[in-house]
């Protein structure tokens, strides 16, 4: 099957590698041509040259809407995390050109995508999904939710929970540290509770020097999109507080930091 990846940052590049490993013919485009180097894909010079399923991995609404009027292919899958309004505008622009779109945001990081255990939340036209359902089943775990909008919102809801959780976890760890309790001891407590998995996965990462795979500025963008989707429909009190934290940290120059460090960075400001 032919697949074209539009946007080869960490997630897009991982998707290229996974699709190629499965034996699919992969094409790729990126504004920065050097990001195509070393990838098992045939470079294309424009999104309009996309073939088969065009999997779009660009970073945000602005990037998505700047190229949606030139993306080619038989169908388009919006793989990134976009706002409800942005994703809908992209879908309508594609439909006006006779191209059907699915929302197919990914739960998991680049490693999950490469290993084949990422989750693809898919919403959109059932006929289009049926055409590519086997491909997605090969790529990872699939959750088909029917409506396009539901896939977009489910990803925003998930990211909001994750981003908010790690921010509170970081502040809790900082509270303990402020009273002379090392992160290892806090982690030891968590491992004996319902929070054992969260502590095991995130505490060490928060205090390590690893750069991470998801920048704080991108997490802040996702929370902004989530609060916009929630406005007038559900409470945004906690989401707005998390959004304010990430926006403040970005202003303070932490935009490129690993997003899970938000809670401990805030305590150091």
PDB file of C-alpha atoms in Angstrom, residues 248-249 252 254 264-269:
ATOM      1  CA  UNK A 248       3.797  31.076  32.199  1.00  0.00           C
ATOM      2  CA  UNK A 249       6.656  28.596  31.861  1.00  0.00           C
ATOM      3  CA  UNK A 252       9.903  32.251  31.275  1.00  0.00           C
ATOM      4  CA  UNK A 254      11.067  26.860  29.245  1.00  0.00           C
ATOM      5  CA  UNK A 264       9.254  21.007  39.171  1.00  0.00           C
ATOM      6  CA  UNK A 265      10.204  23.895  36.876  1.00  0.00           C
ATOM      7  CA  UNK A 266       7.409  25.996  38.361  1.00  0.00           C
ATOM      8  CA  UNK A 267       8.849  25.459  41.845  1.00  0.00           C
ATOM      9  CA  UNK A 268      12.244  26.744  40.658  1.00  0.00           C
ATOM     10  CA  UNK A 269      11.097  29.918  38.950  1.00  0.00           C
TER      11      UNK A 269
END
